[in-house]
PDB file of C-alpha atoms in Angstrom:
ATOM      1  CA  UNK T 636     -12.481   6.201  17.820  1.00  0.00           C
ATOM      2  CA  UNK T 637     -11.564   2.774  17.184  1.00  0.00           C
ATOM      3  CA  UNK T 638     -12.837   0.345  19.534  1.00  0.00           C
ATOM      4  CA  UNK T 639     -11.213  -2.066  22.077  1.00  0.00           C
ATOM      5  CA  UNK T 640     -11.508  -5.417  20.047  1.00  0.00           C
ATOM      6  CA  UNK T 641      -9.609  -3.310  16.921  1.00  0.00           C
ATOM      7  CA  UNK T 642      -7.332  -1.715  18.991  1.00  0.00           C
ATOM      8  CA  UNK T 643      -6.492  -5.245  20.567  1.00  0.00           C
ATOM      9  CA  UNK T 644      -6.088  -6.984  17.206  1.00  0.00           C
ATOM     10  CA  UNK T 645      -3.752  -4.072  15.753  1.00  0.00           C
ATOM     11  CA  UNK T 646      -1.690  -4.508  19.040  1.00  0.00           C
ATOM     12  CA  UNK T 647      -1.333  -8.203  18.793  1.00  0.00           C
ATOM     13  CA  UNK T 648      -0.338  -7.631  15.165  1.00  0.00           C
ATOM     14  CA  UNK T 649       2.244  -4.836  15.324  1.00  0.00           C
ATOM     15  CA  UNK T 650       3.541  -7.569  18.612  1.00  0.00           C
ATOM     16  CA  UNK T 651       4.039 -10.483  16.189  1.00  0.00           C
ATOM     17  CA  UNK T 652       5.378  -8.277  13.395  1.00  0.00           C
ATOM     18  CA  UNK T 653       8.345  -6.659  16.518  1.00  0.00           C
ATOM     19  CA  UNK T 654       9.244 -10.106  16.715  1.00  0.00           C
ATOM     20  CA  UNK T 655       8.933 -12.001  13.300  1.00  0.00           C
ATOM     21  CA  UNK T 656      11.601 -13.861  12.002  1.00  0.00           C
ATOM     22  CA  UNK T 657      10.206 -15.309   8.723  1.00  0.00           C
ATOM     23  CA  UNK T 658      12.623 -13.767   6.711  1.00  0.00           C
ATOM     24  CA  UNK T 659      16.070 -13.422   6.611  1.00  0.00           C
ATOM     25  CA  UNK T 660      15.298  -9.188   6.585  1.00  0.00           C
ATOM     26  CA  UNK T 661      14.880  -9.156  10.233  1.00  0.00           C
ATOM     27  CA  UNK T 662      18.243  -9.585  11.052  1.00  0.00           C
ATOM     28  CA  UNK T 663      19.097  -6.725   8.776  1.00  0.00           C
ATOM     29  CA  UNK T 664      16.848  -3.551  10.097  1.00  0.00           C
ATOM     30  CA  UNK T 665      17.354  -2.037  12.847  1.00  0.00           C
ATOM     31  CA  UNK T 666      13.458  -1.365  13.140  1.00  0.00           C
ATOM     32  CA  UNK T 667      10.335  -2.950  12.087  1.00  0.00           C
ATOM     33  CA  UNK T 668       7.794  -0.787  10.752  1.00  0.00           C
ATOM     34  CA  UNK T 669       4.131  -2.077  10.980  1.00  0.00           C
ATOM     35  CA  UNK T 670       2.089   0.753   9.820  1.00  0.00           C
ATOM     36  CA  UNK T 671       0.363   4.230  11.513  1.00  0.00           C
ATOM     37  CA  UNK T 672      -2.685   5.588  11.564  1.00  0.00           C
ATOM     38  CA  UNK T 673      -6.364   5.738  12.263  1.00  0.00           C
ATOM     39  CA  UNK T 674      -7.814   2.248  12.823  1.00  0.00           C
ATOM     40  CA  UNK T 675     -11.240   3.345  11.753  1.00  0.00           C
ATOM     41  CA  UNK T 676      -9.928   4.693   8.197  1.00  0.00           C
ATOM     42  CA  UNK T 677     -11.871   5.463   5.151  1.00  0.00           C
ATOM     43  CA  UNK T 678      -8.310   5.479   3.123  1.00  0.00           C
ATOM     44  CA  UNK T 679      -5.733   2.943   3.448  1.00  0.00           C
ATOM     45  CA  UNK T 680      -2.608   3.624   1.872  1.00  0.00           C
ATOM     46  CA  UNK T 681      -0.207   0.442   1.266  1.00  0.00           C
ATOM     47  CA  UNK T 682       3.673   1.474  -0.028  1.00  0.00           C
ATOM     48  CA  UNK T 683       6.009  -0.956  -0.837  1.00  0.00           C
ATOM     49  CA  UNK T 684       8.937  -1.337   1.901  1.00  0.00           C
ATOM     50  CA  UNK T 685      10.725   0.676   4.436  1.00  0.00           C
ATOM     51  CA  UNK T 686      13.356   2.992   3.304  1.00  0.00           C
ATOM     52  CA  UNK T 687      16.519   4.467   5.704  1.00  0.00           C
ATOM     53  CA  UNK T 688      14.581   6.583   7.753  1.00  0.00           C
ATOM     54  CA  UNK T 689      11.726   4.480   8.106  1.00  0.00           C
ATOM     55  CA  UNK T 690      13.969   1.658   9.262  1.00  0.00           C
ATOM     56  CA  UNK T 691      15.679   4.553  12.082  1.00  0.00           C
ATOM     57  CA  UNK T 692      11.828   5.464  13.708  1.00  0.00           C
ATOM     58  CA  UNK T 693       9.816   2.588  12.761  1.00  0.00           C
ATOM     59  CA  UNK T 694       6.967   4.496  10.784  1.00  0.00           C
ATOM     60  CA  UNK T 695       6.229   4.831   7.297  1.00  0.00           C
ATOM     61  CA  UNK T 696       6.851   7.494   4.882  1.00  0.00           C
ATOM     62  CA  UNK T 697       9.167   9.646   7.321  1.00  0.00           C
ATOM     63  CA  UNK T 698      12.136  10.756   4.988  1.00  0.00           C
ATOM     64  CA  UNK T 699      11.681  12.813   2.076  1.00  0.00           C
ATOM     65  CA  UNK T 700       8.925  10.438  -0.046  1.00  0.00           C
ATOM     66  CA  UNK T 701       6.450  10.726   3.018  1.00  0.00           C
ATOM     67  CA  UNK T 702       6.844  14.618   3.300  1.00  0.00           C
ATOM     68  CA  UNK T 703       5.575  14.616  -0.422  1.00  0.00           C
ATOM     69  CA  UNK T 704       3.009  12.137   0.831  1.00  0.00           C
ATOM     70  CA  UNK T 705       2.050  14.675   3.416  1.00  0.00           C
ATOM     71  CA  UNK T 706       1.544  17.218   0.787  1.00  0.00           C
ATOM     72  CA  UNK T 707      -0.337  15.083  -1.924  1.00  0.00           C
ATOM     73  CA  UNK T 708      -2.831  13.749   0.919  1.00  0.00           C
ATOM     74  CA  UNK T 709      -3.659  17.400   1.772  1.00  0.00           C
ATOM     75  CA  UNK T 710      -4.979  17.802  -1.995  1.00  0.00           C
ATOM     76  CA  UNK T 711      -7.117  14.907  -1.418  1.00  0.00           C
ATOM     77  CA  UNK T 712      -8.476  16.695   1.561  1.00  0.00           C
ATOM     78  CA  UNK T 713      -6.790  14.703   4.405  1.00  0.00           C
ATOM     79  CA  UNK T 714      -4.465  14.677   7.107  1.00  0.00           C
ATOM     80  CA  UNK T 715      -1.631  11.459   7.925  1.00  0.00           C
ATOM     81  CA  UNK T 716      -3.261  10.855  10.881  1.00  0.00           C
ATOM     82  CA  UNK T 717      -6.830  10.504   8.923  1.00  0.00           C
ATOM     83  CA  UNK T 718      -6.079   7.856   6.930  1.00  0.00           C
ATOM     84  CA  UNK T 719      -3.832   4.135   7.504  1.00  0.00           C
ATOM     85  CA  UNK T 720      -0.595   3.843   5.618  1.00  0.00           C
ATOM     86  CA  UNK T 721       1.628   0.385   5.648  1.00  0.00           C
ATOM     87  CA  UNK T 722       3.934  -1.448   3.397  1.00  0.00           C
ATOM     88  CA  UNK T 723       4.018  -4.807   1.533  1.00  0.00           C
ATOM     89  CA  UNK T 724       7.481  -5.704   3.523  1.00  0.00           C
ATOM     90  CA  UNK T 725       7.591  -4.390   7.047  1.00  0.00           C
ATOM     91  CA  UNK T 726      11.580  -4.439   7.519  1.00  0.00           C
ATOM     92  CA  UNK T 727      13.856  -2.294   4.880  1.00  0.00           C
ATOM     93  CA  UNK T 728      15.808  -4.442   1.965  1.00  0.00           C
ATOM     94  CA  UNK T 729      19.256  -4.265   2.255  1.00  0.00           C
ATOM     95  CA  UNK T 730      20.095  -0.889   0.217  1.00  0.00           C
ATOM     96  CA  UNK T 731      16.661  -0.211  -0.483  1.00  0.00           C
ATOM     97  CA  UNK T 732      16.636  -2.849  -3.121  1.00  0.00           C
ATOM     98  CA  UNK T 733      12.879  -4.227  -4.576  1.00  0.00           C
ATOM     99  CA  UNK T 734      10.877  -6.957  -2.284  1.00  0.00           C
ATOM    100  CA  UNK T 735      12.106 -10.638  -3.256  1.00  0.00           C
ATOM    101  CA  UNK T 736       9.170 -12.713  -3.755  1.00  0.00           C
ATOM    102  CA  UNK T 737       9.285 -15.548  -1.322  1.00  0.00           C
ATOM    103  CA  UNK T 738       9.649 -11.750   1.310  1.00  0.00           C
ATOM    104  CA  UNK T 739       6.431 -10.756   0.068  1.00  0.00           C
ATOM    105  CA  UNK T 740       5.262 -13.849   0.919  1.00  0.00           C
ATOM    106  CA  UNK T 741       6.215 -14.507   4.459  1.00  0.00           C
ATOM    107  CA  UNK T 742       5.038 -10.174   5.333  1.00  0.00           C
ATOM    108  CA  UNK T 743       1.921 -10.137   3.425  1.00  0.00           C
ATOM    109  CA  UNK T 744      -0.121 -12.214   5.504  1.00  0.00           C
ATOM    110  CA  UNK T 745       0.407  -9.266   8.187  1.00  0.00           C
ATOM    111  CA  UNK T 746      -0.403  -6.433   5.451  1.00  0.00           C
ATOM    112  CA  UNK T 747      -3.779  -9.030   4.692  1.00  0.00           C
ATOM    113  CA  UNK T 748      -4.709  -8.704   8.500  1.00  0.00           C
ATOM    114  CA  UNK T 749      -4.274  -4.776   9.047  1.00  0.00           C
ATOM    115  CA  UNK T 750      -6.779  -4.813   5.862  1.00  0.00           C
ATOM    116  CA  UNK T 751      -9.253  -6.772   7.462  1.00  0.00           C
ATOM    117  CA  UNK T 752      -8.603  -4.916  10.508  1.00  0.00           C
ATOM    118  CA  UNK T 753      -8.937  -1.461   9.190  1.00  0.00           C
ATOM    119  CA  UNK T 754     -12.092  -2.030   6.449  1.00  0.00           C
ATOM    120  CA  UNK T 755     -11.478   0.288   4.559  1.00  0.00           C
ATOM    121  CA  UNK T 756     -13.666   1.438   2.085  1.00  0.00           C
ATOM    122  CA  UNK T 757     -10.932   2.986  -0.408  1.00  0.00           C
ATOM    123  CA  UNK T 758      -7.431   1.250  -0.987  1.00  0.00           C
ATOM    124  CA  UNK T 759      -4.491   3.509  -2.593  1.00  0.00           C
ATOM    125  CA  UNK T 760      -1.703   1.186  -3.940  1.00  0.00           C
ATOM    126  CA  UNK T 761       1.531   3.178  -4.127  1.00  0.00           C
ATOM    127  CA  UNK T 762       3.970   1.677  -6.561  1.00  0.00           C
ATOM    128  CA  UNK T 763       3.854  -1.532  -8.741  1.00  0.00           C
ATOM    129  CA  UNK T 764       5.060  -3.666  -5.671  1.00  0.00           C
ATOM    130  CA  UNK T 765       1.937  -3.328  -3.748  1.00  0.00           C
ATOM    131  CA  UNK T 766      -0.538  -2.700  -7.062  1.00  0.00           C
ATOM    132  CA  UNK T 767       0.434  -6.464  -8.144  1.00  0.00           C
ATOM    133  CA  UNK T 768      -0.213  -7.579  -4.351  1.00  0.00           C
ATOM    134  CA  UNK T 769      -3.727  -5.823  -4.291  1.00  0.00           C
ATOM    135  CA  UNK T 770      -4.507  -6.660  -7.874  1.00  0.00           C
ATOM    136  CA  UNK T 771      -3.508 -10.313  -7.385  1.00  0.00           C
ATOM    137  CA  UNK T 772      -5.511 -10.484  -4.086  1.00  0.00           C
ATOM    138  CA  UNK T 773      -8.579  -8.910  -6.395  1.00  0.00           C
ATOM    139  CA  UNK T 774      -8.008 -11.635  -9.069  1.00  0.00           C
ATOM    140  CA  UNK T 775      -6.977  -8.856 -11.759  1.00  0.00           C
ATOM    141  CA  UNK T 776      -4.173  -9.280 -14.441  1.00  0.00           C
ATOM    142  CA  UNK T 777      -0.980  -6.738 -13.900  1.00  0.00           C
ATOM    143  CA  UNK T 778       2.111  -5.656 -15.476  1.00  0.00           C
ATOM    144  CA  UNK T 779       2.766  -1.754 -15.217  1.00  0.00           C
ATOM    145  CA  UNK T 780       1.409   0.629 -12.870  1.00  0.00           C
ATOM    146  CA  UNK T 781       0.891   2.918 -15.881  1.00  0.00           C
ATOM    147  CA  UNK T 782      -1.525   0.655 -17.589  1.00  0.00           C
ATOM    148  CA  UNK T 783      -3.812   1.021 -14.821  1.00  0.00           C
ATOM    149  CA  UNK T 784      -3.340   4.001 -12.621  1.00  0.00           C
ATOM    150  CA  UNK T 785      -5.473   7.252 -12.846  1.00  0.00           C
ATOM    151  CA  UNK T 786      -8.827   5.027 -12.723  1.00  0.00           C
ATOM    152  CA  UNK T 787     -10.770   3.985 -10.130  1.00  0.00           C
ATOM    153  CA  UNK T 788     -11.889   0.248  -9.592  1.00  0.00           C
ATOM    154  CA  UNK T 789     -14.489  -1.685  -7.605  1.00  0.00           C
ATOM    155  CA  UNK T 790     -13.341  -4.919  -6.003  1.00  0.00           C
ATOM    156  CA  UNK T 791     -13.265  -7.658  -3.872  1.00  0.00           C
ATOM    157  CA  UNK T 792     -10.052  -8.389  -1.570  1.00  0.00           C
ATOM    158  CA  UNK T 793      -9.901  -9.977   1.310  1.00  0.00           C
ATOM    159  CA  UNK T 794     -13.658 -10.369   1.314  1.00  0.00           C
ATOM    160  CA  UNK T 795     -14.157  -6.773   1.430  1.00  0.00           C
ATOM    161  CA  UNK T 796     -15.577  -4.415  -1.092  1.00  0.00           C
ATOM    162  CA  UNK T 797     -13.175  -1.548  -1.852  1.00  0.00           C
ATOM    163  CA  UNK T 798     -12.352   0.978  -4.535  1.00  0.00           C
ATOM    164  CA  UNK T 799      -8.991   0.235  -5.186  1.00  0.00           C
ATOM    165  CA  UNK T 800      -7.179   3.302  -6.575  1.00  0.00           C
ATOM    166  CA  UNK T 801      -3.253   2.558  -8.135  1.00  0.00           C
ATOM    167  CA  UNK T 802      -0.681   5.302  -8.124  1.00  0.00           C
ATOM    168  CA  UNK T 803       3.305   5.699  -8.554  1.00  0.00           C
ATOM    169  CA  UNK T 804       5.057   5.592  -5.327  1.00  0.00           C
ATOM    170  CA  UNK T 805       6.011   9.126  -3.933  1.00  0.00           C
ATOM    171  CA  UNK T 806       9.776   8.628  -4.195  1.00  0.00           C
ATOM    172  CA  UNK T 807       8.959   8.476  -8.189  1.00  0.00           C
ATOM    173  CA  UNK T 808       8.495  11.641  -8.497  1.00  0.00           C
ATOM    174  CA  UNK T 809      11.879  12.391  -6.238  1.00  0.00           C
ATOM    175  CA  UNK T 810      14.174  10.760  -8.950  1.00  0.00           C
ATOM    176  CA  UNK T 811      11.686  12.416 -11.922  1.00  0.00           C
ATOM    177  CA  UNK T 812      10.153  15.596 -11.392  1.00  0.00           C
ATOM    178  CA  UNK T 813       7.615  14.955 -14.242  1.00  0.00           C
ATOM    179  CA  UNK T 814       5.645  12.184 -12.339  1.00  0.00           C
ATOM    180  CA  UNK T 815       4.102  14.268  -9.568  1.00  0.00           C
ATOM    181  CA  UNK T 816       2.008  15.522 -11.496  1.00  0.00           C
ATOM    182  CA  UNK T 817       0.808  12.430 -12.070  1.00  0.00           C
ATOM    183  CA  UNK T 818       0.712  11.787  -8.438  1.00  0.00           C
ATOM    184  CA  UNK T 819      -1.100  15.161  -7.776  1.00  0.00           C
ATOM    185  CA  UNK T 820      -3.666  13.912 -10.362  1.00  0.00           C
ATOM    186  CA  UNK T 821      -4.602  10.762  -8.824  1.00  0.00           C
ATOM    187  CA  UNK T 822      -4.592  12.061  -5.244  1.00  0.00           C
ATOM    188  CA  UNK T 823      -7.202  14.405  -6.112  1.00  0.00           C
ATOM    189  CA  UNK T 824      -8.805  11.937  -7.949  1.00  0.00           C
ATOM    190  CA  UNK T 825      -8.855  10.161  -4.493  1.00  0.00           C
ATOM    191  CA  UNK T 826     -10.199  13.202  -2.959  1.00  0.00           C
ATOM    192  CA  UNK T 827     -13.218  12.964  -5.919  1.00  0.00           C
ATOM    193  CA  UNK T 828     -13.661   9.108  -5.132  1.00  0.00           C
ATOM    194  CA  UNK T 829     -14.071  10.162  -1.003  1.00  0.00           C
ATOM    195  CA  UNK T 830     -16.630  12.600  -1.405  1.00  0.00           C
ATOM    196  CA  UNK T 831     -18.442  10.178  -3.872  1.00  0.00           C
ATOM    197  CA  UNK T 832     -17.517  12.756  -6.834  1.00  0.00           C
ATOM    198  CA  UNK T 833     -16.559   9.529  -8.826  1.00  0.00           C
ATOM    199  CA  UNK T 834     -17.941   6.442  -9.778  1.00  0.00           C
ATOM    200  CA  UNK T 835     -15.533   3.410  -9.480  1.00  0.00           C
ATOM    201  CA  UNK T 836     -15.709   0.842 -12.588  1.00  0.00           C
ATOM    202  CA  UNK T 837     -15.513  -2.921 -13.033  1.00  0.00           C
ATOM    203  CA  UNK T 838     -12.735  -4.095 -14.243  1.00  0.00           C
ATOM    204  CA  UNK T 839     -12.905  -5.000 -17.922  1.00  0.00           C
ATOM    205  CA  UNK T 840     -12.309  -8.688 -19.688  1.00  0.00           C
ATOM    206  CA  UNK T 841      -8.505  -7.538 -20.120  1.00  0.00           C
ATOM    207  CA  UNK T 842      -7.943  -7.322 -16.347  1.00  0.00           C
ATOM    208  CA  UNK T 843     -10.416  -9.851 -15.070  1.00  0.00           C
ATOM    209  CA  UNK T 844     -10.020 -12.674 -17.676  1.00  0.00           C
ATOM    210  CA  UNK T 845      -7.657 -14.908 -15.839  1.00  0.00           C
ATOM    211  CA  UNK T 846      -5.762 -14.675 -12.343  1.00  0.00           C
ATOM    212  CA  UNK T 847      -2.261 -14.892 -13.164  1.00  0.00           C
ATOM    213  CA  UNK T 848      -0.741 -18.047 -10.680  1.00  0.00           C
ATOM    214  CA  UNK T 849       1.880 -17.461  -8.899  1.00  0.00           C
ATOM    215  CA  UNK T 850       3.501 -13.673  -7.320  1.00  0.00           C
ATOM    216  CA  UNK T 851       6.475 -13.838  -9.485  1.00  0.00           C
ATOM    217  CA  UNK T 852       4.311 -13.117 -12.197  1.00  0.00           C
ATOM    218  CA  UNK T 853       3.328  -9.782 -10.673  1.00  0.00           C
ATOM    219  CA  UNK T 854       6.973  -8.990  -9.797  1.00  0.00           C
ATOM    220  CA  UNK T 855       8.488  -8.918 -12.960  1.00  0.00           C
TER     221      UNK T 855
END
């Protein structure tokens, strides 16, 4: 169980997310959604935004991409409630349209604080919006989640050490069929890295050469 001086700072947090105003997306949802889970995680999982039904309860991955979530954690041997899920953006974009950049930049200073709340020791990037956040924040070139995903790499973010693990976002495999089983590969490949089943790797000269400068790069 998590204790008092975490469960104070994830308070404080969720607090100053309720209220934020740094973008013009707050005046748009009808509810903010920090993040769920268990403060003393292993796993963190980190989507990209809140959809419709996330915006009407305030939690992540409650409409029909988080009930495939449900299902693809249980092959990795896990429960929701075992792991930490949040999103790049904390309030949904009009229409469920992609983050904007200067949006990922006013929310992700929150998303960097639940990290270094949480410490955990594996990071699951769902999607290419939060892949290019983690990737940028490891100092790793990025362009397509498939370039990348179904490997398993060793990094620094935030000042933490963490195997950082990419993967399509769940609501992929709604709108094409064929990618969940590319999503049921890599969340048993999760699974593999938990139980220590799987060695992580470096990343290479092709991803570590140079950080790319500015998160517009990683957005395009």
């Amino acid at each position: 169980m998590a204790g008092p001086d975490k469960r104070a700072a994830m308070e404080a947090l969720v607090a100053e997310i309720r209220a934020c105003t740094r973008c013009p997306l707050h005046a748009t949802r009808k509810n903010p959604v920090p993040g769920e889970g268990d403060l003393d995680a292993q796993v963190m999982l980190i989507g990209e935004a809140p959809g419709r039904w996330e915006d009407e309860k305030g939690r992540p991955f409650v409409g029909a991409a988080g009930k495939l979530l449900d299902k693809l954690l249980a092959l990795a041997g896990f429960r929701r409630e075992e792991v930490y899920i949040a999103n790049v953006l904390k309030c949904r974009p009009p229409g469920n349209r992609d983050p904007r950049p200067e949006e990922v930049r006013a929310c992700t200073p929150f998303l960097d604080r639940q990290i270094r709340i949480i410490r955990p020791e594996v990071i699951m990037t769902l999607g290419r919006h939060s892949t290019g956040y983690l990737f940028s924040r490891a100092g790793l070139e990025f362009r397509r989640v498939s370039d990348v995903r179904g490997r398993v790499y060793e990094v620094e973010v935030l000042g933490l050490r963490v195997k950082l693990i990419p993967t399509l976002h769940p609501a992929s495999a709604l709108y094409n069929p064929s990618y969940r089983s590319v999503l049921e590969s890599d969340f048993e490949l999760l699974g593999r890295v938990v139980r220590g089943a799987v060695e992580p790797e470096r990343p290479g000269p092709e991803l570590a050469g140079r950080r790319r400068g500015t998160l517009e790069e990683f957005m395009v």
